[in-house]
JSON list of C-alpha atoms in Angstrom, two decimals:
[
{"chain": "A", "resi": 1, "resn": "MET", "atom": "CA", "xyz": [22.11, 20.89, 8.71]},
{"chain": "A", "resi": 2, "resn": "LYS", "atom": "CA", "xyz": [19.68, 20.87, 5.63]},
{"chain": "A", "resi": 3, "resn": "LYS", "atom": "CA", "xyz": [16.03, 20.76, 6.42]},
{"chain": "A", "resi": 4, "resn": "ILE", "atom": "CA", "xyz": [13.40, 18.92, 4.61]},
{"chain": "A", "resi": 5, "resn": "LEU", "atom": "CA", "xyz": [9.51, 18.72, 4.84]},
{"chain": "A", "resi": 6, "resn": "ILE", "atom": "CA", "xyz": [7.69, 15.55, 4.72]},
{"chain": "A", "resi": 7, "resn": "LEU", "atom": "CA", "xyz": [4.27, 16.36, 3.64]},
{"chain": "A", "resi": 8, "resn": "MET", "atom": "CA", "xyz": [1.25, 13.79, 3.86]},
{"chain": "A", "resi": 9, "resn": "GLY", "atom": "CA", "xyz": [-2.23, 14.41, 2.52]},
{"chain": "A", "resi": 10, "resn": "PRO", "atom": "CA", "xyz": [-5.66, 13.16, 3.31]},
{"chain": "A", "resi": 11, "resn": "ASN", "atom": "CA", "xyz": [-6.24, 9.93, 5.18]},
{"chain": "A", "resi": 12, "resn": "LEU", "atom": "CA", "xyz": [-2.39, 9.31, 5.62]},
{"chain": "A", "resi": 13, "resn": "ASN", "atom": "CA", "xyz": [-3.02, 9.64, 9.31]},
{"chain": "A", "resi": 14, "resn": "MET", "atom": "CA", "xyz": [-5.03, 6.52, 9.19]},
{"chain": "A", "resi": 15, "resn": "VAL", "atom": "CA", "xyz": [-2.32, 4.14, 7.71]},
{"chain": "A", "resi": 16, "resn": "GLY", "atom": "CA", "xyz": [-2.35, 1.05, 9.89]},
{"chain": "A", "resi": 17, "resn": "VAL", "atom": "CA", "xyz": [-6.12, 1.36, 10.22]},
{"chain": "A", "resi": 18, "resn": "ARG", "atom": "CA", "xyz": [-7.37, 1.75, 6.66]},
{"chain": "A", "resi": 19, "resn": "GLU", "atom": "CA", "xyz": [-7.04, -0.84, 3.87]},
{"chain": "A", "resi": 20, "resn": "LYS", "atom": "CA", "xyz": [-4.42, -2.88, 5.74]},
{"chain": "A", "resi": 21, "resn": "GLY", "atom": "CA", "xyz": [-4.00, -5.09, 2.55]},
{"chain": "A", "resi": 22, "resn": "ILE", "atom": "CA", "xyz": [-2.73, -1.94, 0.75]},
{"chain": "A", "resi": 23, "resn": "TYR", "atom": "CA", "xyz": [-1.07, 0.05, 3.36]},
{"chain": "A", "resi": 24, "resn": "GLY", "atom": "CA", "xyz": [0.02, -2.55, 6.02]},
{"chain": "A", "resi": 25, "resn": "GLU", "atom": "CA", "xyz": [-0.85, -2.85, 9.73]},
{"chain": "A", "resi": 26, "resn": "GLU", "atom": "CA", "xyz": [1.92, -0.55, 11.04]},
{"chain": "A", "resi": 27, "resn": "ALA", "atom": "CA", "xyz": [0.45, 2.48, 12.53]},
{"chain": "A", "resi": 28, "resn": "ALA", "atom": "CA", "xyz": [1.24, 6.10, 10.90]},
{"chain": "A", "resi": 29, "resn": "GLU", "atom": "CA", "xyz": [2.75, 7.21, 14.15]},
{"chain": "A", "resi": 30, "resn": "SER", "atom": "CA", "xyz": [5.43, 4.39, 13.92]},
{"chain": "A", "resi": 31, "resn": "ILE", "atom": "CA", "xyz": [6.29, 5.15, 10.40]},
{"chain": "A", "resi": 32, "resn": "ASN", "atom": "CA", "xyz": [6.44, 8.90, 11.08]},
{"chain": "A", "resi": 33, "resn": "ALA", "atom": "CA", "xyz": [8.99, 8.25, 13.85]},
{"chain": "A", "resi": 34, "resn": "GLN", "atom": "CA", "xyz": [11.06, 5.95, 11.52]},
{"chain": "A", "resi": 35, "resn": "ILE", "atom": "CA", "xyz": [10.91, 8.68, 8.71]},
{"chain": "A", "resi": 36, "resn": "ILE", "atom": "CA", "xyz": [12.30, 11.22, 11.43]},
{"chain": "A", "resi": 37, "resn": "ASP", "atom": "CA", "xyz": [15.05, 8.99, 12.42]},
{"chain": "A", "resi": 38, "resn": "TYR", "atom": "CA", "xyz": [16.08, 7.99, 8.97]},
{"chain": "A", "resi": 39, "resn": "SER", "atom": "CA", "xyz": [16.21, 11.76, 7.99]},
{"chain": "A", "resi": 40, "resn": "VAL", "atom": "CA", "xyz": [18.60, 12.34, 10.96]},
{"chain": "A", "resi": 41, "resn": "LYS", "atom": "CA", "xyz": [20.81, 9.51, 10.05]},
{"chain": "A", "resi": 42, "resn": "SER", "atom": "CA", "xyz": [20.80, 10.97, 6.48]},
{"chain": "A", "resi": 43, "resn": "GLY", "atom": "CA", "xyz": [21.93, 14.30, 7.62]},
{"chain": "A", "resi": 44, "resn": "PHE", "atom": "CA", "xyz": [18.61, 16.12, 7.60]},
{"chain": "A", "resi": 45, "resn": "ASN", "atom": "CA", "xyz": [16.40, 17.89, 10.10]},
{"chain": "A", "resi": 46, "resn": "ALA", "atom": "CA", "xyz": [12.89, 16.72, 9.09]},
{"chain": "A", "resi": 47, "resn": "GLU", "atom": "CA", "xyz": [9.47, 17.96, 9.82]},
{"chain": "A", "resi": 48, "resn": "ILE", "atom": "CA", "xyz": [6.40, 15.89, 9.20]},
{"chain": "A", "resi": 49, "resn": "TYR", "atom": "CA", "xyz": [3.20, 17.68, 8.40]},
{"chain": "A", "resi": 50, "resn": "GLN", "atom": "CA", "xyz": [-0.19, 15.91, 7.55]},
{"chain": "A", "resi": 51, "resn": "SER", "atom": "CA", "xyz": [-3.41, 17.45, 6.74]},
{"chain": "A", "resi": 52, "resn": "ASN", "atom": "CA", "xyz": [-6.76, 16.30, 5.41]},
{"chain": "A", "resi": 53, "resn": "HIS", "atom": "CA", "xyz": [-7.38, 19.75, 3.96]},
{"chain": "A", "resi": 54, "resn": "GLU", "atom": "CA", "xyz": [-6.08, 20.76, 0.71]},
{"chain": "A", "resi": 55, "resn": "GLY", "atom": "CA", "xyz": [-5.75, 24.53, 1.68]},
{"chain": "A", "resi": 56, "resn": "ASP", "atom": "CA", "xyz": [-3.66, 23.71, 4.69]},
{"chain": "A", "resi": 57, "resn": "LEU", "atom": "CA", "xyz": [-1.16, 21.54, 2.54]},
{"chain": "A", "resi": 58, "resn": "ILE", "atom": "CA", "xyz": [-0.90, 24.47, 0.07]},
{"chain": "A", "resi": 59, "resn": "ASP", "atom": "CA", "xyz": [-0.21, 27.00, 2.88]},
{"chain": "A", "resi": 60, "resn": "LYS", "atom": "CA", "xyz": [2.47, 24.55, 4.13]},
{"chain": "A", "resi": 61, "resn": "ILE", "atom": "CA", "xyz": [4.01, 24.34, 0.72]},
{"chain": "A", "resi": 62, "resn": "HIS", "atom": "CA", "xyz": [4.10, 28.16, 0.38]},
{"chain": "A", "resi": 63, "resn": "SER", "atom": "CA", "xyz": [5.88, 28.49, 3.67]},
{"chain": "A", "resi": 64, "resn": "ALA", "atom": "CA", "xyz": [8.30, 25.78, 2.64]},
{"chain": "A", "resi": 65, "resn": "LYS", "atom": "CA", "xyz": [10.35, 28.11, 0.35]},
{"chain": "A", "resi": 66, "resn": "GLU", "atom": "CA", "xyz": [11.55, 30.09, 3.35]},
{"chain": "A", "resi": 67, "resn": "SER", "atom": "CA", "xyz": [12.25, 27.22, 5.73]},
{"chain": "A", "resi": 68, "resn": "PHE", "atom": "CA", "xyz": [13.12, 24.05, 3.81]},
{"chain": "A", "resi": 69, "resn": "ASP", "atom": "CA", "xyz": [15.91, 22.86, 1.45]},
{"chain": "A", "resi": 70, "resn": "GLY", "atom": "CA", "xyz": [13.71, 20.01, -0.11]},
{"chain": "A", "resi": 71, "resn": "ALA", "atom": "CA", "xyz": [10.41, 18.19, 0.37]},
{"chain": "A", "resi": 72, "resn": "VAL", "atom": "CA", "xyz": [8.89, 14.75, 0.00]},
{"chain": "A", "resi": 73, "resn": "ILE", "atom": "CA", "xyz": [5.18, 14.78, -0.51]},
{"chain": "A", "resi": 74, "resn": "ASN", "atom": "CA", "xyz": [2.54, 11.90, -0.35]},
{"chain": "A", "resi": 75, "resn": "ALA", "atom": "CA", "xyz": [-0.47, 14.02, -1.42]},
{"chain": "A", "resi": 76, "resn": "GLY", "atom": "CA", "xyz": [-2.73, 10.85, -1.22]},
{"chain": "A", "resi": 77, "resn": "ALA", "atom": "CA", "xyz": [-5.80, 11.12, -3.41]},
{"chain": "A", "resi": 78, "resn": "LEU", "atom": "CA", "xyz": [-5.00, 14.82, -4.14]},
{"chain": "A", "resi": 79, "resn": "THR", "atom": "CA", "xyz": [-2.29, 13.61, -6.26]},
{"chain": "A", "resi": 80, "resn": "HIS", "atom": "CA", "xyz": [-4.81, 12.68, -9.00]},
{"chain": "A", "resi": 81, "resn": "TYR", "atom": "CA", "xyz": [-6.90, 15.86, -9.38]},
{"chain": "A", "resi": 82, "resn": "SER", "atom": "CA", "xyz": [-5.43, 18.74, -7.30]},
{"chain": "A", "resi": 83, "resn": "TYR", "atom": "CA", "xyz": [-4.29, 21.36, -9.82]},
{"chain": "A", "resi": 84, "resn": "ALA", "atom": "CA", "xyz": [-4.02, 23.85, -6.86]},
{"chain": "A", "resi": 85, "resn": "LEU", "atom": "CA", "xyz": [-1.52, 21.51, -5.12]},
{"chain": "A", "resi": 86, "resn": "ARG", "atom": "CA", "xyz": [0.43, 21.14, -8.35]},
{"chain": "A", "resi": 87, "resn": "ASP", "atom": "CA", "xyz": [0.57, 24.85, -8.74]},
{"chain": "A", "resi": 88, "resn": "ALA", "atom": "CA", "xyz": [1.81, 25.44, -5.20]},
{"chain": "A", "resi": 89, "resn": "ILE", "atom": "CA", "xyz": [4.64, 22.96, -5.76]},
{"chain": "A", "resi": 90, "resn": "ALA", "atom": "CA", "xyz": [5.61, 24.78, -8.90]},
{"chain": "A", "resi": 91, "resn": "CYS", "atom": "CA", "xyz": [5.75, 28.15, -7.36]},
{"chain": "A", "resi": 92, "resn": "VAL", "atom": "CA", "xyz": [8.24, 26.97, -4.59]},
{"chain": "A", "resi": 93, "resn": "LYS", "atom": "CA", "xyz": [11.69, 26.44, -5.99]},
{"chain": "A", "resi": 94, "resn": "ILE", "atom": "CA", "xyz": [12.80, 23.62, -3.81]},
{"chain": "A", "resi": 95, "resn": "PRO", "atom": "CA", "xyz": [12.94, 20.12, -5.05]},
{"chain": "A", "resi": 96, "resn": "PHE", "atom": "CA", "xyz": [9.91, 17.91, -4.17]},
{"chain": "A", "resi": 97, "resn": "ILE", "atom": "CA", "xyz": [9.88, 14.02, -4.45]},
{"chain": "A", "resi": 98, "resn": "GLU", "atom": "CA", "xyz": [6.45, 12.52, -4.89]},
{"chain": "A", "resi": 99, "resn": "VAL", "atom": "CA", "xyz": [5.94, 9.46, -2.84]},
{"chain": "A", "resi": 100, "resn": "HIS", "atom": "CA", "xyz": [3.18, 6.61, -2.58]},
{"chain": "A", "resi": 101, "resn": "MET", "atom": "CA", "xyz": [3.22, 3.72, -0.31]},
{"chain": "A", "resi": 102, "resn": "SER", "atom": "CA", "xyz": [1.24, 1.67, -2.77]},
{"chain": "A", "resi": 103, "resn": "ASN", "atom": "CA", "xyz": [1.95, 1.19, -6.49]},
{"chain": "A", "resi": 104, "resn": "ILE", "atom": "CA", "xyz": [-0.63, 3.69, -7.79]},
{"chain": "A", "resi": 105, "resn": "HIS", "atom": "CA", "xyz": [-0.04, 2.29, -11.38]},
{"chain": "A", "resi": 106, "resn": "ALA", "atom": "CA", "xyz": [-1.18, -1.09, -10.26]},
{"chain": "A", "resi": 107, "resn": "ARG", "atom": "CA", "xyz": [-4.23, 0.07, -8.67]},
{"chain": "A", "resi": 108, "resn": "GLU", "atom": "CA", "xyz": [-7.62, 1.71, -9.83]},
{"chain": "A", "resi": 109, "resn": "GLU", "atom": "CA", "xyz": [-7.32, 3.44, -13.20]},
{"chain": "A", "resi": 110, "resn": "PHE", "atom": "CA", "xyz": [-8.06, 6.90, -11.75]},
{"chain": "A", "resi": 111, "resn": "ARG", "atom": "CA", "xyz": [-4.82, 6.52, -9.59]},
{"chain": "A", "resi": 112, "resn": "HIS", "atom": "CA", "xyz": [-2.67, 6.13, -12.73]},
{"chain": "A", "resi": 113, "resn": "THR", "atom": "CA", "xyz": [-2.40, 9.76, -13.36]},
{"chain": "A", "resi": 114, "resn": "SER", "atom": "CA", "xyz": [-0.55, 12.20, -11.16]},
{"chain": "A", "resi": 115, "resn": "VAL", "atom": "CA", "xyz": [-1.13, 15.94, -11.81]},
{"chain": "A", "resi": 116, "resn": "ILE", "atom": "CA", "xyz": [1.60, 16.85, -9.38]},
{"chain": "A", "resi": 117, "resn": "ALA", "atom": "CA", "xyz": [4.46, 14.65, -11.06]},
{"chain": "A", "resi": 118, "resn": "PRO", "atom": "CA", "xyz": [5.40, 17.08, -13.82]},
{"chain": "A", "resi": 119, "resn": "VAL", "atom": "CA", "xyz": [6.46, 19.68, -11.16]},
{"chain": "A", "resi": 120, "resn": "CYS", "atom": "CA", "xyz": [8.24, 17.24, -8.98]},
{"chain": "A", "resi": 121, "resn": "ALA", "atom": "CA", "xyz": [11.93, 16.07, -9.28]},
{"chain": "A", "resi": 122, "resn": "GLY", "atom": "CA", "xyz": [10.71, 12.41, -9.31]},
{"chain": "A", "resi": 123, "resn": "GLN", "atom": "CA", "xyz": [8.20, 9.82, -8.12]},
{"chain": "A", "resi": 124, "resn": "ILE", "atom": "CA", "xyz": [8.69, 6.82, -5.87]},
{"chain": "A", "resi": 125, "resn": "ALA", "atom": "CA", "xyz": [5.72, 4.48, -5.54]},
{"chain": "A", "resi": 126, "resn": "GLY", "atom": "CA", "xyz": [5.04, 0.91, -4.36]},
{"chain": "A", "resi": 127, "resn": "PHE", "atom": "CA", "xyz": [7.64, 0.22, -1.58]},
{"chain": "A", "resi": 128, "resn": "GLY", "atom": "CA", "xyz": [5.44, 0.85, 1.58]},
{"chain": "A", "resi": 129, "resn": "LYS", "atom": "CA", "xyz": [7.17, 3.01, 4.05]},
{"chain": "A", "resi": 130, "resn": "ASN", "atom": "CA", "xyz": [10.45, 2.41, 2.37]},
{"chain": "A", "resi": 131, "resn": "SER", "atom": "CA", "xyz": [9.16, 4.77, -0.38]},
{"chain": "A", "resi": 132, "resn": "TYR", "atom": "CA", "xyz": [9.79, 7.69, 2.08]},
{"chain": "A", "resi": 133, "resn": "PHE", "atom": "CA", "xyz": [13.37, 6.38, 2.81]},
{"chain": "A", "resi": 134, "resn": "LEU", "atom": "CA", "xyz": [14.09, 6.23, -0.94]},
{"chain": "A", "resi": 135, "resn": "ALA", "atom": "CA", "xyz": [12.78, 9.78, -1.31]},
{"chain": "A", "resi": 136, "resn": "ILE", "atom": "CA", "xyz": [15.09, 10.97, 1.46]},
{"chain": "A", "resi": 137, "resn": "ASP", "atom": "CA", "xyz": [17.99, 9.09, -0.30]},
{"chain": "A", "resi": 138, "resn": "ALA", "atom": "CA", "xyz": [17.13, 11.03, -3.53]},
{"chain": "A", "resi": 139, "resn": "LEU", "atom": "CA", "xyz": [17.06, 14.46, -1.86]},
{"chain": "A", "resi": 140, "resn": "LYS", "atom": "CA", "xyz": [20.56, 13.74, -0.49]},
{"chain": "A", "resi": 141, "resn": "ASP", "atom": "CA", "xyz": [21.88, 14.09, -4.00]},
{"chain": "A", "resi": 142, "resn": "MET", "atom": "CA", "xyz": [19.79, 17.20, -4.98]},
{"chain": "A", "resi": 143, "resn": "ILE", "atom": "CA", "xyz": [20.18, 19.55, -2.07]}
]
């Protein structure tokens, strides 16, 4: 069975608590359980990894080349300025799908630019937790 990594960046552990008008009221733990369940139903083993620390995310990306066939990444605010995260994705030769629960293009201007998008296979934004499910579906055709 193919294995995928679901990477979540800063503050995504607070979904359901923070900015409920943007991210909803469902707790991160509940969404994570649904992502794992959806992955299994889609034929994948999945691991979810969340960190509020850029270096930890980079280390996990580096280790992904040995252990995973593809990845879904919601880098949170790091999406918009972390060239280190971008470079880590670029050096790992597995497909990454960039995901955002909110529509980053309908929010503050600084959120409109993704520095990781050019090294990802695609970007899905604005569908809440369903953005993760759509990304898993996309990976089915890539790996």
